[in-house]
mmCIF file of C-alpha atoms in Angstrom:
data_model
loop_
_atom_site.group_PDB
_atom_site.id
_atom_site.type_symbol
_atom_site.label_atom_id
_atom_site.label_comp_id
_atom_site.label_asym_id
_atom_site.label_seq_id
_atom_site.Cartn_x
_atom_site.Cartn_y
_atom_site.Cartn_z
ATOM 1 C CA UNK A 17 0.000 0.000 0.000
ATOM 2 C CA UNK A 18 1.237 3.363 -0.828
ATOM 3 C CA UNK A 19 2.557 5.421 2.126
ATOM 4 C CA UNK A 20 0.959 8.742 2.554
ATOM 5 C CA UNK A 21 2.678 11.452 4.286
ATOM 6 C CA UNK A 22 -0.031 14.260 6.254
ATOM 7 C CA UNK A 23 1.424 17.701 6.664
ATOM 8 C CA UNK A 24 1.242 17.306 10.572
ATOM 9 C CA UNK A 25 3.992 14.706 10.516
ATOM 10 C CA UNK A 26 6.372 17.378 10.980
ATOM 11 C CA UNK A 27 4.908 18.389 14.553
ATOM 12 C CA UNK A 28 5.660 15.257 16.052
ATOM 13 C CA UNK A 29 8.330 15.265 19.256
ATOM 14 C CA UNK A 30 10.652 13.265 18.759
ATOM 15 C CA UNK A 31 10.521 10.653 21.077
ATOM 16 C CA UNK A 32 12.564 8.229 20.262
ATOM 17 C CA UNK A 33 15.774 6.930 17.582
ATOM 18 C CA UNK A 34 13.121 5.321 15.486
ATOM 19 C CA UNK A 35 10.440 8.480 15.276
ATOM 20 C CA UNK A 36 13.505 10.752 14.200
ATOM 21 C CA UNK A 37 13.672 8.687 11.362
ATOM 22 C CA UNK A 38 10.034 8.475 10.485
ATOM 23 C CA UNK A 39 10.389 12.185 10.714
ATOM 24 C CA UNK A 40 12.546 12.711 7.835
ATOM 25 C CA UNK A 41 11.218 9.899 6.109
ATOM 26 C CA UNK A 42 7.673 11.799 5.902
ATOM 27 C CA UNK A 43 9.524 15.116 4.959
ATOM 28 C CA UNK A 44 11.386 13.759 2.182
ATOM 29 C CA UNK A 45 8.322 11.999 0.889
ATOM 30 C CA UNK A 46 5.725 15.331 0.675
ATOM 31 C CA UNK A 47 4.782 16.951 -1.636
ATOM 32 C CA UNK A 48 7.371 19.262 -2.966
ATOM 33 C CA UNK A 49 6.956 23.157 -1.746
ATOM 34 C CA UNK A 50 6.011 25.876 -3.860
ATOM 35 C CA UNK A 51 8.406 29.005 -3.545
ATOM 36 C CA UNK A 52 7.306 32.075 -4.220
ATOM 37 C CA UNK A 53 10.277 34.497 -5.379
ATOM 38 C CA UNK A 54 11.179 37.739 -5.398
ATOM 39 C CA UNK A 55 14.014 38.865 -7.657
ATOM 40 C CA UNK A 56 16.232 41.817 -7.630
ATOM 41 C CA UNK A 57 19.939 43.446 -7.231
ATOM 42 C CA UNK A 58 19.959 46.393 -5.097
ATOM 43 C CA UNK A 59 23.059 47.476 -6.204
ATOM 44 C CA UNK A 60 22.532 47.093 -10.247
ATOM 45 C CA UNK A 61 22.842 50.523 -12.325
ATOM 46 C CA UNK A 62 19.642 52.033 -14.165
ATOM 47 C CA UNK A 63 20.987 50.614 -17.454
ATOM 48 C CA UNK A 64 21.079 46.798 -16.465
ATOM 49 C CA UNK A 65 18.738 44.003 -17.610
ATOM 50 C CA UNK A 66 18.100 40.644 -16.161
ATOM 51 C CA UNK A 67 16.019 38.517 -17.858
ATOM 52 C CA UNK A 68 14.980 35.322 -15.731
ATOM 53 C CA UNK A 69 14.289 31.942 -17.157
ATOM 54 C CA UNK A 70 12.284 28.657 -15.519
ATOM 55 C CA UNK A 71 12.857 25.450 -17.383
ATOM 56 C CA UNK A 72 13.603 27.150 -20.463
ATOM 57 C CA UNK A 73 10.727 29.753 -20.415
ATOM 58 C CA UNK A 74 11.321 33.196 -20.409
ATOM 59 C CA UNK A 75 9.472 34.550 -17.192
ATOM 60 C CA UNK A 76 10.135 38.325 -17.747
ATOM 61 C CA UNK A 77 13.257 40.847 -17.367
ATOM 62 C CA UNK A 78 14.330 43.047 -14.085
ATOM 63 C CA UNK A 79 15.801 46.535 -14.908
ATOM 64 C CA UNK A 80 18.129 48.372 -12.350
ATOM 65 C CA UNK A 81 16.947 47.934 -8.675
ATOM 66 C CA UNK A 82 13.648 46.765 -9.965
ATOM 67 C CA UNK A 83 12.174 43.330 -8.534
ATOM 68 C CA UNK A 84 10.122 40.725 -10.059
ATOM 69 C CA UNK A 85 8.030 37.802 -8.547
ATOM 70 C CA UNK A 86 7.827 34.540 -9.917
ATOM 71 C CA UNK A 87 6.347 30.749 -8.447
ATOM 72 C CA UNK A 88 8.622 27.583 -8.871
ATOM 73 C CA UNK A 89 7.495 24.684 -7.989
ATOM 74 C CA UNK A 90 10.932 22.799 -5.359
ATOM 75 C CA UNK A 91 11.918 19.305 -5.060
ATOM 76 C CA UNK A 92 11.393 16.528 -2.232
ATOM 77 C CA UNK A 93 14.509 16.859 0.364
ATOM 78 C CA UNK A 94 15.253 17.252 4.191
ATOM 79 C CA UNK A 95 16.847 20.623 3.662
ATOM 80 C CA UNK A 96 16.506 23.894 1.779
ATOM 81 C CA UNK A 97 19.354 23.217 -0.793
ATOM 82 C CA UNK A 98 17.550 19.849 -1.289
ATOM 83 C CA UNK A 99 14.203 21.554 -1.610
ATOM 84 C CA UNK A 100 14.782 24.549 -3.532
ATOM 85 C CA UNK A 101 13.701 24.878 -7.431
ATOM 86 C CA UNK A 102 15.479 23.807 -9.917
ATOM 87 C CA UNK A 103 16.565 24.857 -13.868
ATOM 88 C CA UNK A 104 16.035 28.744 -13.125
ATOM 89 C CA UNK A 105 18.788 31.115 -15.223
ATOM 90 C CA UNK A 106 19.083 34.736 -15.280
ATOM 91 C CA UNK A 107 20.718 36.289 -18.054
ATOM 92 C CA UNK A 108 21.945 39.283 -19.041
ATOM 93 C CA UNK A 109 22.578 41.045 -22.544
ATOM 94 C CA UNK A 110 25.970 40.911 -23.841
ATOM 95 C CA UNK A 111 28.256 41.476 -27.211
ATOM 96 C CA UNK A 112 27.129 38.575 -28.977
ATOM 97 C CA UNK A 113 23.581 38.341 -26.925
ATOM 98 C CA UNK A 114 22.356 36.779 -24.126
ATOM 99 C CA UNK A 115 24.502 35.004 -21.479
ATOM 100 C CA UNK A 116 24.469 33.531 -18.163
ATOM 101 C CA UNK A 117 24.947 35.032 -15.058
ATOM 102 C CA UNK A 118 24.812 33.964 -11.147
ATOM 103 C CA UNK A 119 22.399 34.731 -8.445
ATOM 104 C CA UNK A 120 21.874 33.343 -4.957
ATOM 105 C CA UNK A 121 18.557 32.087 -3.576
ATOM 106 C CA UNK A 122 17.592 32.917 0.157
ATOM 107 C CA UNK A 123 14.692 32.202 2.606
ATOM 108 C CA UNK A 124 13.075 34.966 4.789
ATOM 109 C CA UNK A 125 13.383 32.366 7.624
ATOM 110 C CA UNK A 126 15.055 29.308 8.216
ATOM 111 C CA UNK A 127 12.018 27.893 9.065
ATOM 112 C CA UNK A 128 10.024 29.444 6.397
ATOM 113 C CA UNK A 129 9.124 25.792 4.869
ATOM 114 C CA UNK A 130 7.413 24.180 7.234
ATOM 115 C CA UNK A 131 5.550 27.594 8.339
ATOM 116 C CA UNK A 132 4.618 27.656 4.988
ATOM 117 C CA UNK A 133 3.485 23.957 4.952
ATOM 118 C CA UNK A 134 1.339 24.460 7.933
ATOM 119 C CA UNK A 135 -0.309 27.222 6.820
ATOM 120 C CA UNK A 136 -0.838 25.997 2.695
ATOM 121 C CA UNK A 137 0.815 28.618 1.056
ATOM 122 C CA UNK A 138 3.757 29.380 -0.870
ATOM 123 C CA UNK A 139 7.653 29.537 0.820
ATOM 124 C CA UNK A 140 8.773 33.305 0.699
ATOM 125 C CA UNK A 141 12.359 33.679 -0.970
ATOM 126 C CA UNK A 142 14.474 36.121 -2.291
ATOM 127 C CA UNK A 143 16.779 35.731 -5.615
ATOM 128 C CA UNK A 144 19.801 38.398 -5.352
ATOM 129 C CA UNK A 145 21.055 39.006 -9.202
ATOM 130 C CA UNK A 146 24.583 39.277 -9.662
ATOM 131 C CA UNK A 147 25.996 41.485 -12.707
ATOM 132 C CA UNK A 148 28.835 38.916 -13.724
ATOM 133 C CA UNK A 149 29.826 39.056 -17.417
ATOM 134 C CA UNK A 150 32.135 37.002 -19.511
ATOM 135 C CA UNK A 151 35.546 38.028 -19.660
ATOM 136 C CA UNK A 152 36.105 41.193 -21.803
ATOM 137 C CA UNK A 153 37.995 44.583 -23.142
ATOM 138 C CA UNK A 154 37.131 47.746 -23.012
ATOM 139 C CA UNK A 155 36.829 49.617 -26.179
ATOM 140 C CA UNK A 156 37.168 53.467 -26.270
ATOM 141 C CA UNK A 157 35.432 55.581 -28.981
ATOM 142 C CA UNK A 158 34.966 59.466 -28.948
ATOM 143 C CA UNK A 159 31.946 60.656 -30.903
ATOM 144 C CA UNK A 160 31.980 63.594 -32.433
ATOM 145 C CA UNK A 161 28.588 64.790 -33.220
ATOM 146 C CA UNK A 162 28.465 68.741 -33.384
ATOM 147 C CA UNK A 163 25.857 69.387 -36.203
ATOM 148 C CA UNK A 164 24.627 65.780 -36.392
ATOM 149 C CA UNK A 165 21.582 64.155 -34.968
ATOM 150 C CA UNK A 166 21.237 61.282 -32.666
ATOM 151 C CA UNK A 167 23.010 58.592 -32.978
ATOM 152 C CA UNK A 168 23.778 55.255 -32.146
ATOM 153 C CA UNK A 169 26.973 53.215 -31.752
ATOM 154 C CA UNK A 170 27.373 49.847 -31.273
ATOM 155 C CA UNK A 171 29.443 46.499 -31.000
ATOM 156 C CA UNK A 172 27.599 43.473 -31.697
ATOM 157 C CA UNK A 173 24.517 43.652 -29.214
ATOM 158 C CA UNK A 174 25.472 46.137 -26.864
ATOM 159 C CA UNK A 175 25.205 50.332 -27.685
ATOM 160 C CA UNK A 176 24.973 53.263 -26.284
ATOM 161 C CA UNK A 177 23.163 56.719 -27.441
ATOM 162 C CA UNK A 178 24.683 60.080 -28.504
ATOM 163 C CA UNK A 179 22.384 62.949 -28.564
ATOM 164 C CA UNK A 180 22.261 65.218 -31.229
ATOM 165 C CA UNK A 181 25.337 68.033 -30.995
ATOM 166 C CA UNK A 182 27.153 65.938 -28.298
ATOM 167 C CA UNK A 183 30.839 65.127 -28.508
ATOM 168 C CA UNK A 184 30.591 62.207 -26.168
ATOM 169 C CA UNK A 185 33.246 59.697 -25.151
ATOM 170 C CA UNK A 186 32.121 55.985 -25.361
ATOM 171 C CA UNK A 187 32.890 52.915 -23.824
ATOM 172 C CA UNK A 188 31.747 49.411 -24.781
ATOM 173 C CA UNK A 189 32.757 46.138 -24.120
ATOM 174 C CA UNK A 190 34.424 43.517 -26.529
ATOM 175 C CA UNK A 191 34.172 39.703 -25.946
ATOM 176 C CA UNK A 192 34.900 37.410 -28.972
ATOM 177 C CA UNK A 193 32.141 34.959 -30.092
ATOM 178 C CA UNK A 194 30.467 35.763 -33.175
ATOM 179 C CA UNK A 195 31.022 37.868 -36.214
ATOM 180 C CA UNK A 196 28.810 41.216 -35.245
ATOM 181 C CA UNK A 197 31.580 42.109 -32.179
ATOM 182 C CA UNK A 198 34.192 42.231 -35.014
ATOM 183 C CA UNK A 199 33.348 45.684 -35.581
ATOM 184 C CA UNK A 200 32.459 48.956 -34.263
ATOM 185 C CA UNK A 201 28.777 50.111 -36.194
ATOM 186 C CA UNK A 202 27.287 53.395 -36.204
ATOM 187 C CA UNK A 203 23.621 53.196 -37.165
ATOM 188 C CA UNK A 204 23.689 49.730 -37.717
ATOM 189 C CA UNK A 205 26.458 50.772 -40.406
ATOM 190 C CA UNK A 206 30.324 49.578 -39.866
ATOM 191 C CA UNK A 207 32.492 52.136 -38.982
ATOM 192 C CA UNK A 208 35.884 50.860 -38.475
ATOM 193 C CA UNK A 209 37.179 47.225 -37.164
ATOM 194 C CA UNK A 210 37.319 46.920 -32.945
ATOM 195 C CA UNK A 211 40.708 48.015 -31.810
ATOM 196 C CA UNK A 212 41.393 47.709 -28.157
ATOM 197 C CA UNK A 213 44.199 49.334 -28.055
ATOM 198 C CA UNK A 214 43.838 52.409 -30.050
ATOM 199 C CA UNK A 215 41.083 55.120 -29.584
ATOM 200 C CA UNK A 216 38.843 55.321 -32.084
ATOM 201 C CA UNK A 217 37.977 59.306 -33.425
ATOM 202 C CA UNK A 218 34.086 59.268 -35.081
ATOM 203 C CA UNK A 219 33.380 62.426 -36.206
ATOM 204 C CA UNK A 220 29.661 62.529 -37.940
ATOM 205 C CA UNK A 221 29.958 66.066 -40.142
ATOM 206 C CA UNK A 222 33.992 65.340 -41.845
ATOM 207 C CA UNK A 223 34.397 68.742 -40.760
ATOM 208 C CA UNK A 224 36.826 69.047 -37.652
ATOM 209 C CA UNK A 225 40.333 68.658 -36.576
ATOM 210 C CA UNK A 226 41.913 67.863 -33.421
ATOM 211 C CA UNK A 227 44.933 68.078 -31.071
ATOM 212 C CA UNK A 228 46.001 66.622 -27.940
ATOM 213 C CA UNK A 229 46.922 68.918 -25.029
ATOM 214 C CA UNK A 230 48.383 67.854 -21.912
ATOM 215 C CA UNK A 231 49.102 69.001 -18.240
ATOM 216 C CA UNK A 232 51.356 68.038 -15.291
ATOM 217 C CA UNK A 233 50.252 67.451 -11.684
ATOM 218 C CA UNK A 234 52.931 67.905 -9.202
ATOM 219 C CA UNK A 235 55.148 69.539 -11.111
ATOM 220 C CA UNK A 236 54.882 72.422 -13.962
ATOM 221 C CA UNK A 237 54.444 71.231 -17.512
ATOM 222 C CA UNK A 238 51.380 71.408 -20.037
ATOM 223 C CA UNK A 239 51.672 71.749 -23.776
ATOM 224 C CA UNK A 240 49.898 70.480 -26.905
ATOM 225 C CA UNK A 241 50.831 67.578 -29.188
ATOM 226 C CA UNK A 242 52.229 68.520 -32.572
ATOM 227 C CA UNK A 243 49.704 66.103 -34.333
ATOM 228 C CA UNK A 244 46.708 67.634 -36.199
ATOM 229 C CA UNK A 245 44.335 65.094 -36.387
ATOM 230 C CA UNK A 246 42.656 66.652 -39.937
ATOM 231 C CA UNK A 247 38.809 66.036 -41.081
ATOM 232 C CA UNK A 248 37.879 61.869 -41.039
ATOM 233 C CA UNK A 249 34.878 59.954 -41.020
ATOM 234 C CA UNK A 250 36.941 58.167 -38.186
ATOM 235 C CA UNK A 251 40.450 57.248 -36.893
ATOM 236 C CA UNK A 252 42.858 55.970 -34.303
ATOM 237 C CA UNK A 253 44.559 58.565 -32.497
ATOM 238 C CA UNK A 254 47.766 57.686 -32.061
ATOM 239 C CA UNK A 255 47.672 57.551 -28.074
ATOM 240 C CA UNK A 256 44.903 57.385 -25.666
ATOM 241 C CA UNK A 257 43.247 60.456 -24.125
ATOM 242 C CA UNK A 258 42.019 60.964 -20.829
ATOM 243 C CA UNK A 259 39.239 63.546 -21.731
ATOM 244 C CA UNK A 260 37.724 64.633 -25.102
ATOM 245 C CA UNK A 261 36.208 67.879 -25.915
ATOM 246 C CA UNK A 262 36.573 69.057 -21.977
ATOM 247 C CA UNK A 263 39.105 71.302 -20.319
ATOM 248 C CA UNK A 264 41.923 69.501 -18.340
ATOM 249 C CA UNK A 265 41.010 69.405 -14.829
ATOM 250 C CA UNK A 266 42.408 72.355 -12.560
ATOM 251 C CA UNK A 267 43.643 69.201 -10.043
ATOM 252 C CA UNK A 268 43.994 65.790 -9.328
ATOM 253 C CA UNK A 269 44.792 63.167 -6.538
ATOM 254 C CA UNK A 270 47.650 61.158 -7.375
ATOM 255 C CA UNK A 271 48.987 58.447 -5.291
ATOM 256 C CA UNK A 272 52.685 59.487 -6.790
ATOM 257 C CA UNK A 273 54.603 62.055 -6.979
ATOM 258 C CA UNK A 274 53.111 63.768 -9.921
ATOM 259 C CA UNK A 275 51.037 62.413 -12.903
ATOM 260 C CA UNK A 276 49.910 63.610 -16.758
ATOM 261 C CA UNK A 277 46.619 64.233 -17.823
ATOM 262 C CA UNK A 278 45.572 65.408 -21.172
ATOM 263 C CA UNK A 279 42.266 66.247 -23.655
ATOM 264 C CA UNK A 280 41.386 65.900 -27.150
ATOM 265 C CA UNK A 281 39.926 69.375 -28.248
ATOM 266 C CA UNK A 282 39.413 70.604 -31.711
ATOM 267 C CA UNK A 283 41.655 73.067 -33.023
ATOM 268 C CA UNK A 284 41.240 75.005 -36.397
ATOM 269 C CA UNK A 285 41.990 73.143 -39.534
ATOM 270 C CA UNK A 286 44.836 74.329 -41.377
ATOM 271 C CA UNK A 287 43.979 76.282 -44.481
ATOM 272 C CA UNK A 288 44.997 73.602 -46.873
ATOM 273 C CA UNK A 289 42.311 71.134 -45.744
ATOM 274 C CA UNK A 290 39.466 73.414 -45.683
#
């Protein structure tokens, strides 16, 4: 005859070696709990997305410090690792789309399951999202876009936006993995090949140059570069520059003696390119 295991099993004192036993036998057995879950990352910036998953099934997607609730059904077990609900992912998007990240599962209680069980309702638990992408680069791009409208610029899957008249300093991340992060797109359209090393110089209107000026903390030095960067659809500046299209900064803190900062600015075109 099949054993049947009643809720009320678990309220039993334990009164002897033997009843333990029956105990766990008649927790194990039950019928597996129903969690009720609350997802979120307190910590996340505006910008991120998590998009949860429950046996393959896309459940919905959390943005920033946003939460969202979701029931999954757990597993027989003595204990809440044995109990808790399987084949959940979160992802997150990356270069070449979506990938996997980690989270941790918690109960409001340690006793929260059988509470629940007694009362015929579903266990409370939290899911805390972790932002932990795949290995990566970072690749700088500065944006001219002074008489141009909005625009958008891209590797593979990830972008970010440039307002119309901005001159706006971009980073993205590069991970290899499929043939879209080869290349740096604006509008959808290729710009240049992902370098990243070199800075890459967009400039939307073909109309400006540029120069690199520099300035010494902790000791007295500033100057300009003798490079003229003349009008391109785009480029790679020859070094790497802290700031673009902002003045140098009037200080820093430096954990040395004394440090170099410097700017890309626009200068005026020589005559001969005009």
């Amino acid at each position: 005859m099949k054993q049947r295991c009643p809720v009320s099993c678990v309220t039993w004192r334990c009164i002897s070696r033997f009843t333990f036993i029956l105990i766990l036998g008649c927790i194990g057995c039950g019928k597996p709990p129903i969690f009720h879950i609350v997802a979120r990352n307190e910590l996340a910036n505006p910008s991120e997305r998590y998009k949860i998953f429950l046996k393959g099934r896309d459940l919905g997607t959390v943005t920033g410090r946003g939460t969202f609730e979701f029931d999954a059904e757990g597993r027989r077990g003595d204990t809440f690792q044995d109990m808790q609900p399987q084949d959940i992912e979160v992802k997150i998007p990356w270069v070449c789309g979506w990938v996997k990240t980690y989270f941790a599962l918690y109960l409001a209680r340690p006793d929260e399951i059988e509470r629940a069980r007694a009362e015929h309702r579903a266990v409370q638990a939290s899911m805390n999202l972790s932002y932990m992408p795949p290995a990566f680069d970072w690749v700088t791009i500065f944006v001219d876009n002074r008489g141009g409208p909005p625009q958008t610029v891209s590797i593979g899957e990830l972008q970010e936006q440039v307002p119309a008249g901005a001159a706006q300093r971009v980073l993205l991340p590069h991970s290899d993995g499929c043939d879209k992060a080869k290349d740096v797109r604006l509008n959808e359209e290729i710009v240049a090949p992902v370098n990243t090393r070199q800075t890459l110089l967009i400039d939307v209107t073909h109309s400006h140059c540029y120069r690199v000026e520099w300035a010494g903390y902790g000791f007295d030095d500033s100057g300009h570069g003798k490079t003229i960067y003349q009008p391109r659809p785009f480029q790679f500046l020859d070094s790497n520059p802290d700031f673009f299209m902002e003045p140098l900064p009037g200080s820093v803190v430096t954990a040395g003696m004394g440090t170099v900062r410097d700017t890309l600015k626009d200068v005026a075109c020589p005559k001969r390119v005009r």
